[in-house]
Coordinates of C-alpha atoms and ligand atoms in Angstrom, one line a residue:
M1 CA 0.1 0.1 0.0
A2 CA 1.2 3.5 -0.8
S3 CA 2.3 5.7 2.1
Q4 CA 0.4 8.9 2.8
E5 CA 3.4 10.8 1.5
E6 CA 3.2 9.0 -1.9
V7 CA -0.6 9.5 -2.0
F8 CA -0.1 13.2 -1.4
K9 CA 2.6 13.4 -4.3
K10 CA 0.0 11.7 -6.5
I11 CA -2.7 14.2 -5.7
V12 CA -0.4 17.1 -6.4
A13 CA 0.4 15.5 -9.7
H14 CA -3.3 14.8 -10.4
C15 CA -4.1 18.4 -9.7
K16 CA -1.7 19.6 -12.4
E17 CA -2.5 16.9 -15.0
Y18 CA -6.3 17.5 -14.8
G19 CA -6.3 21.3 -14.8
F20 CA -7.0 21.9 -11.1
V21 CA -3.8 23.6 -9.7
F22 CA -0.6 24.7 -11.7
P23 CA 2.5 26.1 -10.2
S24 CA 2.5 29.9 -10.8
S25 CA 4.4 31.1 -13.9
D26 CA 5.1 27.4 -14.6
I27 CA 7.0 28.1 -17.9
Y28 CA 9.6 30.0 -15.6
D29 CA 9.8 26.9 -13.3
G30 CA 7.2 28.4 -10.9
L31 CA 7.3 30.8 -8.0
S32 CA 7.7 29.4 -4.5
A33 CA 4.4 28.8 -2.7
V34 CA 2.3 30.6 -5.3
Y35 CA -0.2 28.6 -7.4
D36 CA -2.6 29.2 -10.3
Y37 CA -6.0 27.5 -10.5
G38 CA -6.8 25.8 -13.8
Q39 CA -10.0 25.3 -15.7
N40 CA -11.3 22.7 -13.3
G41 CA -9.7 24.2 -10.2
V42 CA -11.4 27.5 -10.7
E43 CA -14.8 25.9 -10.9
L44 CA -14.3 23.9 -7.8
K45 CA -12.9 27.0 -5.9
N46 CA -15.9 29.2 -7.1
N47 CA -18.3 26.5 -5.9
I48 CA -16.6 26.4 -2.4
K49 CA -16.9 30.2 -2.2
K50 CA -20.5 30.1 -3.3
Y51 CA -21.4 27.5 -0.7
W52 CA -19.7 29.7 2.0
W53 CA -21.1 32.9 0.8
D54 CA -24.7 31.5 0.5
S55 CA -24.5 29.9 3.9
M56 CA -23.6 33.3 5.4
I57 CA -25.5 35.7 3.3
L58 CA -28.7 33.8 2.3
L59 CA -29.1 31.9 5.6
H60 CA -28.7 34.9 7.9
E61 CA -30.9 38.0 7.5
N62 CA -28.4 39.7 9.8
I63 CA -25.3 39.1 7.8
V64 CA -24.2 41.2 4.8
G65 CA -21.2 41.0 2.5
I66 CA -18.5 43.6 1.4
D67 CA -15.5 43.5 -0.9
A68 CA -12.8 45.7 0.6
A69 CA -9.7 46.7 -1.4
I70 CA -6.4 44.8 -0.9
F71 CA -4.5 48.0 -0.2
M72 CA -5.4 49.8 3.0
H73 CA -4.1 52.9 4.8
P74 CA -0.9 51.8 6.4
T75 CA -2.1 52.8 9.8
T76 CA -4.6 50.1 9.7
W77 CA -1.8 47.6 10.1
K78 CA -0.3 49.6 13.1
A79 CA -3.7 49.6 14.8
S80 CA -4.3 45.9 14.2
G81 CA -0.9 45.0 15.5
H82 CA 0.5 43.5 12.4
V83 CA 3.4 46.0 12.0
D84 CA 4.7 45.2 15.4
A85 CA 3.8 41.6 16.0
F86 CA 3.1 39.8 12.9
N87 CA 6.4 37.9 13.0
D88 CA 8.0 34.6 12.6
P89 CA 11.3 33.8 14.5
L90 CA 13.9 32.9 11.8
I91 CA 17.4 31.4 12.0
D92 CA 20.0 31.0 9.2
N93 CA 22.5 28.1 8.8
R94 CA 25.8 29.8 7.9
D95 CA 27.0 26.8 5.8
S96 CA 24.1 26.1 3.6
K97 CA 22.8 29.8 3.7
K98 CA 19.4 28.3 4.2
R99 CA 16.7 30.1 6.3
Y100 CA 14.5 28.4 8.7
R101 CA 11.7 29.2 11.1
A102 CA 13.2 28.5 14.6
D103 CA 9.8 27.4 16.0
V104 CA 9.3 24.8 13.0
L105 CA 12.8 23.3 13.6
I106 CA 11.9 22.7 17.2
E107 CA 8.4 21.5 16.5
D108 CA 9.8 19.1 13.9
F109 CA 12.3 17.8 16.6
I110 CA 9.4 17.2 19.1
A111 CA 7.5 15.5 16.4
K112 CA 10.4 13.1 15.9
I113 CA 10.3 12.2 19.5
D114 CA 6.6 11.6 19.3
E115 CA 7.3 9.3 16.5
K116 CA 9.9 7.3 18.5
I117 CA 7.3 6.9 21.2
E118 CA 4.6 5.6 18.7
K119 CA 7.1 3.1 17.2
E120 CA 7.8 1.6 20.6
V121 CA 4.1 1.3 21.3
Q122 CA 3.5 -0.3 17.8
K123 CA 6.3 -2.6 18.4
A124 CA 4.9 -3.7 21.7
A125 CA 1.4 -4.1 20.4
K126 CA 2.7 -6.5 17.8
R127 CA 4.6 -8.5 20.3
F128 CA 1.9 -8.8 22.8
G129 CA -1.0 -9.1 20.5
G130 CA -4.5 -9.2 21.9
N131 CA -3.3 -8.9 25.6
F132 CA -1.6 -5.5 25.0
D133 CA -2.5 -2.9 27.5
E134 CA -1.5 0.3 25.8
A135 CA -2.1 2.7 28.6
M136 CA 0.0 0.5 31.0
F137 CA 2.8 0.2 28.4
R138 CA 2.9 3.9 28.0
A139 CA 3.0 4.6 31.8
T140 CA 5.7 2.0 32.7
N141 CA 8.0 1.3 29.7
E142 CA 11.4 2.7 30.4
R143 CA 12.2 3.8 26.9
V144 CA 8.8 5.4 26.4
L145 CA 9.1 7.3 29.7
Q146 CA 12.6 8.5 28.8
H147 CA 11.4 9.8 25.4
Q148 CA 8.4 11.3 27.1
K149 CA 10.4 13.1 29.7
E150 CA 12.8 14.5 27.1
R151 CA 9.8 15.7 25.0
D152 CA 8.1 17.3 27.9
E153 CA 11.1 19.1 29.0
I154 CA 11.8 20.5 25.4
H155 CA 8.1 21.4 24.9
E156 CA 8.0 23.3 28.2
R157 CA 11.2 25.4 27.3
Y158 CA 9.8 26.0 23.9
S159 CA 6.4 27.2 25.0
K160 CA 8.0 29.4 27.5
A161 CA 10.4 31.0 25.0
M162 CA 7.5 31.5 22.4
N163 CA 5.4 33.1 25.2
D164 CA 8.2 35.3 26.4
N165 CA 9.3 36.2 22.9
D166 CA 12.7 35.0 24.0
L167 CA 14.8 34.6 20.9
A168 CA 18.0 33.7 22.5
G169 CA 16.1 31.0 24.4
L170 CA 14.9 29.5 21.1
K171 CA 18.4 29.4 19.8
Q172 CA 19.6 27.7 22.9
I173 CA 17.0 24.9 22.5
I174 CA 18.1 24.4 18.9
L175 CA 21.7 24.1 20.1
D176 CA 20.8 21.9 23.2
C177 CA 18.8 19.5 21.0
G178 CA 21.5 19.2 18.5
I179 CA 19.3 20.1 15.6
V180 CA 21.3 20.2 12.3
C181 CA 20.5 22.0 9.1
P182 CA 18.9 19.4 6.8
I183 CA 21.0 20.6 3.9
S184 CA 24.5 21.1 5.4
G185 CA 24.2 18.8 8.4
T186 CA 25.9 21.4 10.6
K187 CA 24.8 23.3 13.7
N188 CA 26.5 26.4 12.6
W189 CA 23.5 28.7 13.3
T190 CA 22.9 32.5 13.4
D191 CA 21.0 34.2 16.2
V192 CA 17.3 34.0 15.9
R193 CA 15.6 37.2 14.6
Q194 CA 12.1 38.2 14.1
F195 CA 10.8 38.6 10.5
N196 CA 7.6 40.4 9.6
L197 CA 5.3 38.5 7.3
M198 CA 3.8 41.4 5.5
F199 CA 4.6 42.2 2.0
T200 CA 5.2 45.9 1.3
T201 CA 5.2 48.0 -1.8
E202 CA 5.2 51.7 -2.7
M203 CA 2.2 53.8 -3.5
G204 CA 2.6 57.0 -5.5
S205 CA 4.9 58.0 -8.5
T206 CA 7.9 59.8 -6.9
A207 CA 10.5 58.6 -4.5
D208 CA 9.7 61.5 -2.1
G209 CA 5.9 61.4 -2.4
S210 CA 5.5 57.6 -2.2
M211 CA 4.1 55.9 0.9
K212 CA 4.9 52.4 2.0
V213 CA 1.8 50.2 1.8
Y214 CA 1.2 46.6 2.7
L215 CA -0.6 43.8 0.9
R216 CA -3.2 42.8 3.4
P217 CA -2.2 39.7 5.4
E218 CA -5.9 39.1 6.3
T219 CA -9.1 40.3 5.0
A220 CA -10.6 41.0 8.5
Q221 CA -9.2 44.4 8.8
G222 CA -11.2 45.5 5.6
I223 CA -14.4 44.6 7.6
F224 CA -13.4 46.4 10.9
V225 CA -12.6 49.6 9.2
N226 CA -15.9 49.5 7.3
Y227 CA -17.9 48.6 10.5
L228 CA -19.4 52.2 10.8
N229 CA -20.1 52.5 7.0
V230 CA -22.0 49.1 6.9
Q231 CA -23.8 49.6 10.3
K232 CA -25.1 53.0 9.4
T233 CA -25.9 52.4 5.6
G234 CA -27.4 49.1 6.3
R235 CA -29.2 50.1 9.5
M236 CA -27.7 46.9 11.0
K237 CA -28.9 46.0 14.5
I238 CA -26.6 44.0 16.9
P239 CA -26.1 41.2 16.7
F240 CA -25.0 41.4 13.0
G241 CA -22.3 40.0 10.8
I242 CA -20.2 41.2 7.8
A243 CA -18.8 38.6 5.4
Q244 CA -16.0 38.9 2.9
I245 CA -14.0 36.7 0.5
G246 CA -10.7 38.0 -0.8
K247 CA -7.0 37.6 -1.3
A248 CA -4.5 37.8 1.5
F249 CA -0.6 37.8 1.4
R250 CA 1.9 36.5 3.7
N251 CA 5.6 36.1 3.1
E252 CA 5.7 32.7 4.6
I253 CA 9.3 31.5 5.4
V254 CA 8.5 27.9 5.5
A255 CA 6.1 27.3 2.6
R256 CA 5.2 23.6 2.2
Q257 CA 2.5 21.1 1.6
F258 CA 1.4 22.4 -1.8
I259 CA -1.5 24.9 -1.4
F260 CA -1.7 24.3 2.4
R261 CA 0.7 27.3 3.1
M262 CA 0.9 29.8 0.3
R263 CA 2.3 33.3 0.0
E264 CA -0.8 34.5 -1.9
F265 CA -4.1 32.9 -0.8
E266 CA -7.7 33.4 -0.4
Q267 CA -9.7 33.8 2.9
M268 CA -13.5 33.8 3.7
E269 CA -14.0 35.7 6.9
M270 CA -17.0 36.8 8.8
Q271 CA -17.0 39.1 11.7
F272 CA -20.1 38.9 13.9
F273 CA -20.6 41.9 16.1
V274 CA -22.2 41.2 19.4
R275 CA -23.1 42.8 22.9
P276 CA -20.2 42.7 25.3
G277 CA -21.0 39.8 27.7
E278 CA -22.7 37.8 25.1
E279 CA -19.6 36.8 23.1
L280 CA -19.1 33.3 24.6
K281 CA -22.7 32.4 23.7
W282 CA -22.1 33.5 20.2
F283 CA -18.8 31.8 20.0
A284 CA -20.5 28.6 20.9
Y285 CA -23.2 29.2 18.2
W286 CA -20.6 29.7 15.5
K287 CA -18.3 26.8 16.6
D288 CA -21.4 24.6 16.2
L289 CA -22.6 26.0 12.9
R290 CA -19.3 26.1 11.2
L291 CA -18.7 22.4 12.0
K292 CA -22.2 21.7 10.6
W293 CA -21.2 23.6 7.4
H294 CA -18.2 21.4 6.9
K295 CA -19.9 18.1 7.8
A296 CA -22.8 18.9 5.5
L297 CA -20.5 18.2 2.5
G298 CA -20.4 14.5 3.4
L299 CA -16.6 14.1 3.5
G300 CA -16.8 12.1 6.5
D301 CA -17.6 13.3 10.0
G302 CA -14.6 11.5 11.5
K303 CA -12.2 13.7 9.5
Y304 CA -12.9 16.9 11.6
R305 CA -11.8 17.8 15.1
F306 CA -11.7 21.0 17.2
H307 CA -8.4 22.2 18.5
D308 CA -9.2 24.7 21.4
H309 CA -6.6 27.1 22.0
E310 CA -5.1 26.9 25.5
K311 CA -2.8 29.9 24.9
L312 CA -4.9 32.8 23.8
A313 CA -3.8 36.0 22.1
H314 CA -3.9 38.9 24.5
Y315 CA -7.1 40.3 22.9
A316 CA -9.0 36.9 22.6
N317 CA -11.2 35.3 25.3
A318 CA -11.8 32.1 23.3
A319 CA -10.4 30.4 20.2
T320 CA -10.6 27.2 18.4
D321 CA -9.5 25.7 15.1
I322 CA -11.4 23.3 13.0
E323 CA -8.9 20.8 11.9
F324 CA -9.2 18.3 8.9
E325 CA -7.4 15.1 8.4
M326 CA -5.1 15.7 5.5
P327 CA -2.7 13.0 4.3
F328 CA -0.1 14.8 6.3
G329 CA -2.1 14.7 9.6
F330 CA -4.9 16.8 11.3
K331 CA -4.4 20.5 10.1
E332 CA -6.1 23.7 10.7
V333 CA -8.6 24.7 8.0
E334 CA -10.6 27.4 9.9
G335 CA -10.2 29.5 12.9
I336 CA -13.0 30.7 15.1
H337 CA -12.1 33.6 17.6
S338 CA -13.7 35.6 20.2
R339 CA -11.7 38.9 19.7
T340 CA -13.4 41.0 22.4
D341 CA -13.5 44.6 21.3
F342 CA -9.9 44.8 20.5
D343 CA -10.1 45.5 16.8
L344 CA -12.7 48.1 16.9
S345 CA -11.2 49.9 20.0
R346 CA -7.8 50.0 18.4
H347 CA -9.2 51.4 15.1
A348 CA -11.0 54.1 17.1
Q349 CA -7.9 54.9 18.9
F350 CA -5.8 55.2 15.9
S351 CA -8.3 57.0 13.6
G352 CA -9.7 59.3 16.2
K353 CA -13.2 58.3 15.2
K354 CA -15.9 57.2 17.7
I355 CA -16.6 53.5 16.7
E356 CA -19.6 52.6 18.9
Y357 CA -23.1 51.2 18.7
F358 CA -26.1 52.7 20.4
D359 CA -28.2 49.8 21.6
P360 CA -31.8 50.9 21.8
E361 CA -32.8 48.1 24.0
L362 CA -30.2 48.8 26.7
N363 CA -30.4 52.6 26.0
K364 CA -26.6 52.9 25.9
S365 CA -23.6 52.8 23.6
Y366 CA -20.7 50.5 23.7
T367 CA -18.0 49.1 21.5
P368 CA -19.3 45.8 20.1
Y369 CA -17.4 42.6 20.8
V370 CA -16.5 40.3 17.8
I371 CA -16.7 36.7 17.0
E372 CA -14.6 35.9 13.8
T373 CA -14.9 32.8 11.6
S374 CA -11.9 32.7 9.3
I375 CA -11.4 29.9 6.6
G376 CA -8.8 29.6 3.9
V377 CA -10.3 28.8 0.5
D378 CA -7.2 27.1 -0.6
R379 CA -7.0 24.8 2.5
M380 CA -10.7 24.0 2.0
F381 CA -10.0 23.1 -1.6
L382 CA -7.1 20.8 -0.4
S383 CA -9.1 19.1 2.1
I384 CA -11.9 18.3 -0.4
V385 CA -9.5 17.1 -3.2
C386 CA -7.4 14.9 -0.7
S387 CA -10.5 13.3 0.8
S388 CA -12.1 12.7 -2.6
Y389 CA -9.1 11.2 -4.3
E390 CA -9.4 7.5 -4.7
E391 CA -7.4 4.8 -6.7
Q392 CA -9.7 1.8 -7.4
Q393 CA -8.8 -1.6 -8.8
L394 CA -11.9 -2.8 -10.8
E395 CA -13.0 -6.1 -11.9
G396 CA -11.3 -7.5 -14.9
G397 CA -7.8 -6.0 -13.9
D398 CA -8.9 -2.5 -14.8
S399 CA -8.3 0.5 -12.6
R400 CA -9.4 4.1 -12.2
V401 CA -8.7 7.2 -10.3
V402 CA -11.8 8.9 -9.2
L403 CA -12.3 12.2 -7.5
K404 CA -15.5 11.6 -5.3
L405 CA -16.1 15.3 -4.9
P406 CA -19.4 16.4 -3.3
P407 CA -21.5 16.8 -6.4
V408 CA -22.5 20.3 -5.4
L409 CA -18.9 21.4 -5.6
A410 CA -17.9 19.3 -8.7
P411 CA -16.4 21.6 -11.5
V412 CA -18.4 19.8 -14.2
K413 CA -21.9 18.4 -13.2
A414 CA -22.4 16.3 -16.4
C415 CA -20.7 15.0 -19.5
V416 CA -22.8 14.4 -22.5
M417 CA -21.5 11.8 -25.0
P418 CA -22.8 10.4 -28.2
L419 CA -22.0 6.6 -28.3
V420 CA -20.6 7.1 -31.9
K421 CA -19.7 10.1 -33.9
K422 CA -22.3 9.7 -36.6
D423 CA -26.0 8.7 -37.4
G424 CA -27.4 11.9 -35.8
L425 CA -26.1 11.0 -32.3
P426 CA -23.8 14.1 -31.9
E427 CA -26.7 16.3 -32.9
K428 CA -29.0 14.6 -30.3
A429 CA -26.2 15.0 -27.7
R430 CA -25.7 18.7 -28.5
E431 CA -29.4 19.2 -28.2
I432 CA -29.2 17.8 -24.6
M433 CA -26.2 20.0 -23.8
N434 CA -28.1 22.9 -25.0
M435 CA -31.0 22.1 -22.9
L436 CA -28.8 21.5 -19.7
K437 CA -26.3 24.2 -20.0
F438 CA -28.5 27.0 -18.6
D439 CA -28.6 25.1 -15.2
F440 CA -25.3 23.2 -15.0
K441 CA -21.8 23.3 -16.1
C442 CA -21.7 20.5 -18.7
T443 CA -19.1 19.3 -21.1
Y444 CA -19.4 17.4 -24.4
D445 CA -17.1 14.5 -25.3
E446 CA -17.1 12.4 -28.5
K447 CA -13.5 11.3 -28.7
D448 CA -12.3 7.8 -27.9
S449 CA -14.1 4.7 -26.4
I450 CA -17.0 5.3 -23.9
G451 CA -14.8 3.5 -21.3
K452 CA -12.0 6.2 -21.8
R453 CA -14.4 9.0 -21.7
Y454 CA -15.8 7.7 -18.4
R455 CA -12.2 7.5 -17.0
R456 CA -11.6 11.2 -18.1
Q457 CA -14.7 12.4 -16.2
D458 CA -14.0 10.3 -13.2
A459 CA -10.6 11.8 -12.8
V460 CA -12.2 15.3 -12.7
G461 CA -15.1 14.2 -10.4
T462 CA -18.0 14.6 -12.9
P463 CA -21.0 13.1 -11.1
F464 CA -23.0 12.2 -14.2
C465 CA -22.1 10.8 -17.7
I466 CA -25.0 10.9 -20.2
T467 CA -24.7 8.6 -23.2
V468 CA -26.8 9.1 -26.3
D469 CA -27.2 5.8 -28.4
H470 CA -29.2 4.9 -31.4
D471 CA -32.3 4.0 -29.3
S472 CA -32.2 7.5 -27.8
L473 CA -33.4 8.8 -31.2
Q474 CA -36.6 6.5 -30.9
D475 CA -37.4 6.3 -27.2
G476 CA -36.3 9.8 -26.0
C477 CA -34.2 8.0 -23.2
V478 CA -30.4 8.1 -22.5
T479 CA -28.1 6.1 -20.3
V480 CA -27.0 7.9 -17.1
R481 CA -23.9 6.6 -15.5
Y482 CA -23.1 7.5 -11.9
R483 CA -19.5 8.4 -11.0
D484 CA -19.2 6.7 -7.5
D485 CA -20.8 3.3 -8.1
M486 CA -20.5 3.2 -11.9
K487 CA -24.0 2.0 -12.0
Q488 CA -26.1 2.9 -15.1
D489 CA -29.8 3.8 -15.5
R490 CA -32.0 4.3 -18.6
V491 CA -33.8 7.5 -18.1
K492 CA -35.9 9.9 -20.1
I493 CA -34.2 13.0 -21.4
D494 CA -37.0 15.1 -20.0
D495 CA -36.1 13.8 -16.4
L496 CA -32.4 14.7 -16.7
R497 CA -32.6 18.1 -15.4
G498 CA -34.5 16.8 -12.2
I499 CA -32.0 14.0 -11.6
I500 CA -29.0 16.2 -11.7
S501 CA -30.5 19.0 -9.9
Q502 CA -31.5 16.6 -6.9
A503 CA -27.7 15.8 -6.5
V504 CA -26.1 19.2 -7.2
D505 CA -28.5 21.8 -5.9
M506 CA -26.8 23.8 -3.3
K507 CA -30.1 24.4 -1.5
N508 CA -30.2 20.7 -0.4
V509 CA -26.7 21.0 1.3
L510 CA -27.6 24.4 2.8
R511 CA -30.7 22.9 4.4
K512 CA -28.7 20.3 6.2
I513 CA -26.7 23.0 8.0
M514 CA -29.8 24.5 9.5
D515 CA -31.5 21.2 10.5
Ligands
GAP601 N1 -8.3 37.0 10.6 C1 -7.9 35.8 11.3 C2 -6.8 35.2 10.5 O1 -6.3 35.5 9.5 P1 -5.4 33.0 10.6 O2 -5.4 31.7 11.5 O3 -4.1 33.6 10.5 O4 -6.5 34.0 11.1 C3 -7.1 32.1 9.0 O5 -5.8 32.5 9.0 C4 -7.2 31.0 7.9 O6 -6.6 31.3 6.7 C5 -6.5 29.7 8.3 O7 -7.3 28.8 9.2 C6 -6.2 29.0 7.0 O8 -7.2 28.3 6.5 C7 -6.0 30.4 6.1 N2 -4.5 30.6 6.0 C8 -3.7 31.3 6.8 N3 -2.4 31.3 6.3 C9 -2.4 30.7 5.2 C10 -1.4 30.5 4.1 N4 -0.1 30.9 4.2 N5 -1.8 29.7 3.1 C11 -3.1 29.3 2.8 N6 -4.0 29.5 3.7 C12 -3.8 30.2 4.9

């Protein structure tokens, strides 16, 4: 059986081969951690965005959308704290001249100790078979206890150094653990320095008159600075939300795992403004609803888990991540944060504008508190593709790769195929295409054998293949072949719209969220 790493490599290759994701500027050998979405990728991505947007805007009368600019007044980022504190701790190896995130080097080292412990446990489980008491083994085995002690000590020092922003402490851990550069194999490290993740550029034409501006590292600030505009013009009453989908940019140092960590990516964020004191009730509400949103896609309930933050940012009073089981482990896809009144208060302070809400029920003004839900489109895309990818051995020695995408998100909903390229079948197939294309993204394929055409559609996740044969001209029926179980049904052409709609209509998935 292929390892998860091999499977992931295959998924990345599949994304390129079938027009989902290409490296950016591919003909120039790409640009690190920047990717382009191809003809199928863009459809899948747009469907994900629509699913999120509709779940916010259609299902909640009190949530409205905006589309703020990527460039914002530079003071925005002073107020938000990004200029001073949006940093990664970096360390260079003098021999290889390679740069690393100090925290990632240490976390990887800790992960290796965890692996050693798991190996000991697995070995023992094999040895003892059915009688194996794992808890007892972990609590008493000398080697496991030794590894665990080492792990806990490093982890404690690491957490403290990160909390205290102690860069010398981080370097000392790297030296004490004997961590070497994976390229040069040496411990010839520089000091650890803070590196700001925001990209900057100049706005304005002359050197003197130009202003340093940032490419936004999150979309959320576009919402905060528009709070007053939207509240007033939309006559919004608390509690209410503002949603936005847009690009964000971060100069990630360790960019890895394909589109998991990118330098240019897309976020879907919603800020929900509430009465102070009610924020934890709303935090619980959004935690529950966002998980339902994920689960309604049917990728498998066991693939999600919450990771509640023990260490909270100074402005937050609750935070959790929704993690998804990727081929490289459970990873954060979405964050839900209770951010108190930090953002609005800071913008009030830095802009000199009064940013408050007059609550007619309480007959008083206050700065609203905020619950934020923040999900990366690209990470969502990756989680969907990874969990949908299947290599299947079929009867008769044949095999296929199928993307079992949720039909509602599939880039192409149906492929219409004439059995042969003659006898009026292409014309009939085109007629069906023309009937369906107003409701669904369809493709037409008449090249190669039917079997090969099915495989092509399986590989991009098309839920329905519709074959027009000679009988179709007489009986007004076609063969519908279903992607997942490959079963075939003879159906009336007039029923096609209803059959496809039942499976791909977003309303059906949206209803599940609110059940
Ligand atoms: N406004 C809050 C915020 O930006 P975050 O945890 O930094 O919070 C939210 O980011 C989400 O954005 C993450 O859960 C992830 O899905 C996505 N994201 C963050 N950095 C990313 C990157 N470099 N590449 C792809 N997605 C990223």
